[in-house]
PDB file of C-alpha atoms and ligand atoms in Angstrom:
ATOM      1  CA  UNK A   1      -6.261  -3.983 -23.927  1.00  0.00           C
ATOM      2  CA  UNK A   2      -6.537  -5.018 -20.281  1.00  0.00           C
ATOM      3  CA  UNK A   3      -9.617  -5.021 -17.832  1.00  0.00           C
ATOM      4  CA  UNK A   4      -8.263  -4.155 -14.125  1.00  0.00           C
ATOM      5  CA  UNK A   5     -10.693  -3.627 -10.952  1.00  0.00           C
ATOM      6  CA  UNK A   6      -8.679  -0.977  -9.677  1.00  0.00           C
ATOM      7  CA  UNK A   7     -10.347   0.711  -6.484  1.00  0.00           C
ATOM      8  CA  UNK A   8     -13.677  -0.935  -7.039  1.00  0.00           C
ATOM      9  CA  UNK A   9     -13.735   0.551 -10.184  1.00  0.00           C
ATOM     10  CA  UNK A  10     -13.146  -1.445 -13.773  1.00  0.00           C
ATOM     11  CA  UNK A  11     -11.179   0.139 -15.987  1.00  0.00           C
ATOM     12  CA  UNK A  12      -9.799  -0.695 -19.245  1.00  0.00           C
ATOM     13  CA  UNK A  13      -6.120   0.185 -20.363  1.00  0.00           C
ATOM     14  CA  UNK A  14      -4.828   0.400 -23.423  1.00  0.00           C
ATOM     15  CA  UNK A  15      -1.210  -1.118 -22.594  1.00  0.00           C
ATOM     16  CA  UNK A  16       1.729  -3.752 -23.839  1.00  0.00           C
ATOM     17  CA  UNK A  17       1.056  -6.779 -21.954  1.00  0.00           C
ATOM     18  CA  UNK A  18       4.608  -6.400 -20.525  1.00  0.00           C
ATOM     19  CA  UNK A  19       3.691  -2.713 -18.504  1.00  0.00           C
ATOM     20  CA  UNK A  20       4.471  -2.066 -15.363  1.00  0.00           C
ATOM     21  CA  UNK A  21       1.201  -1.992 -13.027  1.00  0.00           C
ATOM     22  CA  UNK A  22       2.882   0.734 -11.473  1.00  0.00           C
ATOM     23  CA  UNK A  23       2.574   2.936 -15.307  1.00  0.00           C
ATOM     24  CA  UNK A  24      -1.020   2.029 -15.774  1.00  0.00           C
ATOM     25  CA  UNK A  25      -1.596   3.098 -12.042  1.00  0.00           C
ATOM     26  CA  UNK A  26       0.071   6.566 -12.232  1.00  0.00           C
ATOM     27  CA  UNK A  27      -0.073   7.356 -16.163  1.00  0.00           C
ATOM     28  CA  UNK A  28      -3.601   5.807 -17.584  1.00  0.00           C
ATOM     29  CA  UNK A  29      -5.574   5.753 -14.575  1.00  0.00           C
ATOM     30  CA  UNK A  30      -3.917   9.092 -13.112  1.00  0.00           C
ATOM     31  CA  UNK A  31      -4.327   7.853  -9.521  1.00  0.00           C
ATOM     32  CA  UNK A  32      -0.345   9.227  -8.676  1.00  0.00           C
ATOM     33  CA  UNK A  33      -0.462   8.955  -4.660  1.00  0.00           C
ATOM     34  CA  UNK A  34       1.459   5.433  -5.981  1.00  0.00           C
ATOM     35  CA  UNK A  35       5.016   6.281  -6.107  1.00  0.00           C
ATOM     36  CA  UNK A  36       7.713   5.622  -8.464  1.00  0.00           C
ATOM     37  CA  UNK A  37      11.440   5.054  -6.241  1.00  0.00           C
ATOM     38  CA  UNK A  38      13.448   2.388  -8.001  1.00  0.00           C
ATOM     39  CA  UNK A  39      11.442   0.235 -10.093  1.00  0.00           C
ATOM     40  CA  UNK A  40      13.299  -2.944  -9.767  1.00  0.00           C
ATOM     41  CA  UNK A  41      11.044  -3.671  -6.777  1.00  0.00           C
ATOM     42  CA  UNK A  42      13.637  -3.126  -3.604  1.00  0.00           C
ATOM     43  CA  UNK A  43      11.989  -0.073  -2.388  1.00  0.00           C
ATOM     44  CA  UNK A  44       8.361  -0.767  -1.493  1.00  0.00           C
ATOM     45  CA  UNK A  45       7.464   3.168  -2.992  1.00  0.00           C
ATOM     46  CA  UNK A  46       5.258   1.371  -5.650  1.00  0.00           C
ATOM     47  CA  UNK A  47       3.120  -0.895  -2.957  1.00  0.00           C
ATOM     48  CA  UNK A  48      -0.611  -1.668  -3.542  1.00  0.00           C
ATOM     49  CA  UNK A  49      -2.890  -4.180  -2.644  1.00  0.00           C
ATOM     50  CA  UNK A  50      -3.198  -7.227  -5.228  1.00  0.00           C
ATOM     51  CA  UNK A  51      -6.479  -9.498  -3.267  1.00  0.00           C
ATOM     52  CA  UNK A  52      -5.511  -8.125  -0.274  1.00  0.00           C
ATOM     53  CA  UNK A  53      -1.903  -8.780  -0.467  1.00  0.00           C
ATOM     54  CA  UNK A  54       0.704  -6.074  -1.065  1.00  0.00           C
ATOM     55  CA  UNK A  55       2.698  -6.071  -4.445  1.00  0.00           C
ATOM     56  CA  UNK A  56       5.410  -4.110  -5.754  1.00  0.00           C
ATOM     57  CA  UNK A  57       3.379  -2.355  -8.411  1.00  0.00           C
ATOM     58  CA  UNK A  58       6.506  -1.707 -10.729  1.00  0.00           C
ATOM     59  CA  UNK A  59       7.552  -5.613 -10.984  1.00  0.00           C
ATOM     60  CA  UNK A  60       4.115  -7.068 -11.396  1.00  0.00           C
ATOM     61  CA  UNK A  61       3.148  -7.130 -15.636  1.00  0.00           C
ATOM     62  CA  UNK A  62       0.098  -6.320 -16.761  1.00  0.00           C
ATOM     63  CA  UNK A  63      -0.818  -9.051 -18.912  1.00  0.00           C
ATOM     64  CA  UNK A  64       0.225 -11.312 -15.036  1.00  0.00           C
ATOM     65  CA  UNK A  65      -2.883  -9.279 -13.422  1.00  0.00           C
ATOM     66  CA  UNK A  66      -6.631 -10.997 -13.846  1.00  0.00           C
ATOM     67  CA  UNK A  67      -9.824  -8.980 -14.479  1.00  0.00           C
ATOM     68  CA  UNK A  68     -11.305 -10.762 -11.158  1.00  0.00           C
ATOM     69  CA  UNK A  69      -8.156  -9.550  -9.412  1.00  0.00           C
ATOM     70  CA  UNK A  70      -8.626  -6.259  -7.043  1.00  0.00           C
ATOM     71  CA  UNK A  71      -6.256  -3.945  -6.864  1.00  0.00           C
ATOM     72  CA  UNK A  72      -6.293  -0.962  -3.894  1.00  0.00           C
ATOM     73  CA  UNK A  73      -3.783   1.629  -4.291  1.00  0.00           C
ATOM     74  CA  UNK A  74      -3.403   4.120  -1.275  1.00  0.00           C
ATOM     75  CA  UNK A  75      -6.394   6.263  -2.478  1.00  0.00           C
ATOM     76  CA  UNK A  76      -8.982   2.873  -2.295  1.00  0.00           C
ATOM     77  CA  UNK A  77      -7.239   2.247   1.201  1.00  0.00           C
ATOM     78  CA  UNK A  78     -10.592   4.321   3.035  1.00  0.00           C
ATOM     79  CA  UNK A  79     -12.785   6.654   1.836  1.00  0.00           C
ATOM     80  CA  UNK A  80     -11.702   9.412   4.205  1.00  0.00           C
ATOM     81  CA  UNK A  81      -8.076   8.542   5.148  1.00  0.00           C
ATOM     82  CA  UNK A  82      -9.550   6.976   7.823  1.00  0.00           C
ATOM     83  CA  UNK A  83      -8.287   3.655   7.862  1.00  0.00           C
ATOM     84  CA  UNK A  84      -6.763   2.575  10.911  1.00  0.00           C
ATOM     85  CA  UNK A  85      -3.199   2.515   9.866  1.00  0.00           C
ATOM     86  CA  UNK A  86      -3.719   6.081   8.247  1.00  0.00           C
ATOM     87  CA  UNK A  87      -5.282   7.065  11.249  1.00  0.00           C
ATOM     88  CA  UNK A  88      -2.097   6.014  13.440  1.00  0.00           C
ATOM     89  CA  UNK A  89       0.244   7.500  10.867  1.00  0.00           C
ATOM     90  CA  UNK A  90      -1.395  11.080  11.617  1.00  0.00           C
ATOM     91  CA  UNK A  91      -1.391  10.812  14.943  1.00  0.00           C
ATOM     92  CA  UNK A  92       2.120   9.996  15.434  1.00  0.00           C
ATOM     93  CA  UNK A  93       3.274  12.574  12.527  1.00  0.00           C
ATOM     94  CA  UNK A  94       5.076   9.570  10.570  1.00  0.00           C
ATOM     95  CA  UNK A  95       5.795  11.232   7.171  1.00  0.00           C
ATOM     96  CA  UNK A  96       9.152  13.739   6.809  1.00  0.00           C
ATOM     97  CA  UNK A  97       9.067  13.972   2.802  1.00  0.00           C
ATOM     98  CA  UNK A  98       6.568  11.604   2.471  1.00  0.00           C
ATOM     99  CA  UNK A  99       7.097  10.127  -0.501  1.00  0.00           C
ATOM    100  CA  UNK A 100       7.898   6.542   0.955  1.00  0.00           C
ATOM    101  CA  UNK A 101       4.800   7.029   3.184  1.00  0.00           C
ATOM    102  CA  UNK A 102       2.104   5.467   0.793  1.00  0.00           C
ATOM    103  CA  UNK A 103       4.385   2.628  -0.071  1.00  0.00           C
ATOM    104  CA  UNK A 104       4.339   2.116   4.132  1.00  0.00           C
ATOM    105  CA  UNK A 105       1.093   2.361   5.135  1.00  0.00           C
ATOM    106  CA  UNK A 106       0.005  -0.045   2.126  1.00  0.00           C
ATOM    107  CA  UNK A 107       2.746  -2.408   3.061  1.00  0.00           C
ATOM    108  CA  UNK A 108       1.356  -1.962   7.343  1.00  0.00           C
ATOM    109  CA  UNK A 109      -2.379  -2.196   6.170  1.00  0.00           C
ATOM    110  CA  UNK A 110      -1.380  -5.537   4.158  1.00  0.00           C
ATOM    111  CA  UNK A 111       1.063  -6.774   7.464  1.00  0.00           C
ATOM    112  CA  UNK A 112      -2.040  -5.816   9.798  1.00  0.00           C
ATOM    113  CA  UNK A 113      -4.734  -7.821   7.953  1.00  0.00           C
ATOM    114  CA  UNK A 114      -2.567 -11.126   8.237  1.00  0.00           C
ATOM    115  CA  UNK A 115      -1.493 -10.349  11.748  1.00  0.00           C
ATOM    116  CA  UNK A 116      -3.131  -8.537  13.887  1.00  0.00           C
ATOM    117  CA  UNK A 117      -0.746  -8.672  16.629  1.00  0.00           C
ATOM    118  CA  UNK A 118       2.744  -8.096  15.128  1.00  0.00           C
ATOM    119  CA  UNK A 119       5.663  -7.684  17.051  1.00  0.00           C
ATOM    120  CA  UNK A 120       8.975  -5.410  16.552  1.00  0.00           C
ATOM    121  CA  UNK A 121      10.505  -8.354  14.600  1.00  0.00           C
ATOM    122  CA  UNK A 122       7.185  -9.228  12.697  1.00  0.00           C
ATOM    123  CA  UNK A 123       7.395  -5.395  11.796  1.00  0.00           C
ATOM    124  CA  UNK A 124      10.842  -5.732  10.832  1.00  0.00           C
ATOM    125  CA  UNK A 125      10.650  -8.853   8.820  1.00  0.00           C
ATOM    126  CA  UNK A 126       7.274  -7.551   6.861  1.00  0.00           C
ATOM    127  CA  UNK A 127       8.148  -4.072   6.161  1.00  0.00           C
ATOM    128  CA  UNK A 128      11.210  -3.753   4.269  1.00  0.00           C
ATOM    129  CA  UNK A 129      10.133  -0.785   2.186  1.00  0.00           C
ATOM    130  CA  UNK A 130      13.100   2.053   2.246  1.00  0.00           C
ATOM    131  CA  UNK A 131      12.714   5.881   3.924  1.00  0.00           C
ATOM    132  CA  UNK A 132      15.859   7.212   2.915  1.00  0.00           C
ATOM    133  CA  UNK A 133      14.240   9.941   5.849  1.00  0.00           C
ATOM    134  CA  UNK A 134      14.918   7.226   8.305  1.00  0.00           C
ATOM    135  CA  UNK A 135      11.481   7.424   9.844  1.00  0.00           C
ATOM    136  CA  UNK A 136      11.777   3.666  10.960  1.00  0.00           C
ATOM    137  CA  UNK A 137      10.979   4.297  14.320  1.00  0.00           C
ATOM    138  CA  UNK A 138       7.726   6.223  13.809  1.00  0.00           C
ATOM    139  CA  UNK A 139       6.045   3.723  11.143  1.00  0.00           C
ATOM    140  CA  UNK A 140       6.948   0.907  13.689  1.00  0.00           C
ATOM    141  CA  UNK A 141       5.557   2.967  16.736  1.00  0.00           C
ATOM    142  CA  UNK A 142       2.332   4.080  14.117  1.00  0.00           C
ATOM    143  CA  UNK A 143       1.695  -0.011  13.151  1.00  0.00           C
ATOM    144  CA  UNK A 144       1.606  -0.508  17.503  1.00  0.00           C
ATOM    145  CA  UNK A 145      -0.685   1.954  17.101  1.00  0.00           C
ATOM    146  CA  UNK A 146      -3.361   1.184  14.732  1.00  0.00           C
ATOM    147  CA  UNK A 147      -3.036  -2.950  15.795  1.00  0.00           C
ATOM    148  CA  UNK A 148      -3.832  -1.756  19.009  1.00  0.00           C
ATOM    149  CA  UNK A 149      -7.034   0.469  17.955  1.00  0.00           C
ATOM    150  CA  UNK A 150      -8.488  -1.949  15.741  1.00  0.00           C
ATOM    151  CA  UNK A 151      -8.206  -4.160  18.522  1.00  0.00           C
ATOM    152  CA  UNK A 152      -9.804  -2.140  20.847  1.00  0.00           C
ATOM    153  CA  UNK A 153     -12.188  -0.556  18.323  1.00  0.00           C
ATOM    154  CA  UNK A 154     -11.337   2.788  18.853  1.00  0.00           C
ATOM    155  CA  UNK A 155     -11.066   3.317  15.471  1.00  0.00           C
ATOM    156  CA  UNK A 156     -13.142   2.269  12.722  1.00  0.00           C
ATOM    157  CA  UNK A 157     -12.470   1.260   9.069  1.00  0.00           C
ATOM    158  CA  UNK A 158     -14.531   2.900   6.655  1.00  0.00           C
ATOM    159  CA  UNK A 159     -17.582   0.869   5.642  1.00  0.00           C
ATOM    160  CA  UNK A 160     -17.264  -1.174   2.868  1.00  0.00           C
ATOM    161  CA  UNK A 161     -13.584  -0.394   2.316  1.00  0.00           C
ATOM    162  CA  UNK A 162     -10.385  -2.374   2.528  1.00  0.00           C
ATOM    163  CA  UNK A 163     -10.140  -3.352   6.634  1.00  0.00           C
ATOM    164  CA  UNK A 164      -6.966  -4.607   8.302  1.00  0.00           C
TER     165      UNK A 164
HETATM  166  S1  FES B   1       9.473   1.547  -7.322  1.00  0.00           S
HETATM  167 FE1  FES B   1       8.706  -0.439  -6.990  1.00  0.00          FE
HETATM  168  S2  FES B   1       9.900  -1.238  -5.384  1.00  0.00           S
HETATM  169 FE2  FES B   1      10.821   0.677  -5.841  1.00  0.00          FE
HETATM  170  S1  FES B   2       9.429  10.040   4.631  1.00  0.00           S
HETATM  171 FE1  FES B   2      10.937  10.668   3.194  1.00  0.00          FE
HETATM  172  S2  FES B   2      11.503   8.838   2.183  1.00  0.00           S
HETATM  173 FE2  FES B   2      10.235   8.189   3.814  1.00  0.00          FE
END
């Protein structure tokens, strides 16, 4: 049995101590906007917040997660998709399939809240996750965005949620 603060939220899970986060994410707490892609943690599909930090949910154990440890998966990110990163990914129509597009805006959100002020190669370096759609361009145009309206305040973070 583990204790995880998933979302704000405690929840016990009745798991092996080697599971996946990712599993206990998608299967036992049924919060599936966390995507499976490769599961040996070269994708970024998987990517949640671990104490404000992103993780590759599918190569972090269980039993390696603390009950005092928060985890935010995409749908903890805001209350109302209104984060700034989800804001910018909107505007600029980032997603094709979408199924990358969680991974990427946890993986921005994470790269946003250590530097505010990224450049192309910050981008680059920090956000390695795959979009076999090849929407590179967009999600690096999108994190220009949203550093640039939290900056300026034009948008908001939802109160009391996860900010950049
Ligand atoms: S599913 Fe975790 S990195 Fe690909
Ligand atoms: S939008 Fe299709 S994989 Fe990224």
């Amino acid at each position: 049995m583990a204790k995880l603060n998933i979302n704000g939220s405690v929840r016990d899970v009745d798991v092996e101590p080697d599971t996946p986060l990712l599993w206990v994410i998608r299967e036992h707490v049924g919060l599936t906007g966390t995507k499976y892609g490769c599961g040996v943690a070269q994708c970024g599909a998987c990517s949640v917040h671990l104490n404000d930090a992103v993780v590759r949910s599918c190569s972090v154990r269980v039993a390696d997660v603390q009950s005092s440890d928060r985890i935010v998966t995409i749908e903890g990110l805001s209350a109302t998709s209104s984060h700034p990163v989800q804001k910018a990914w909107a505007a600029l129509d980032v997603p094709q399939c979408g199924y990358c597009q969680s991974g990427q805006i946890m993986a921005a959100a994470a790269l946003l809240r250590r530097n505010p002020k990224p450049t192309d190669a910050d981008i680059d370096q920090a956000m390695t996750n795959i979009c076999r759609c090849g929407t590179y361009q967009r999600i690096r145009a999108a994190v220009h965005m949203a550093a640039e309206t939290t900056r300026s305040g034009a948008l908001e973070p939802a109160a009391g949620k996860s900010t950049l």
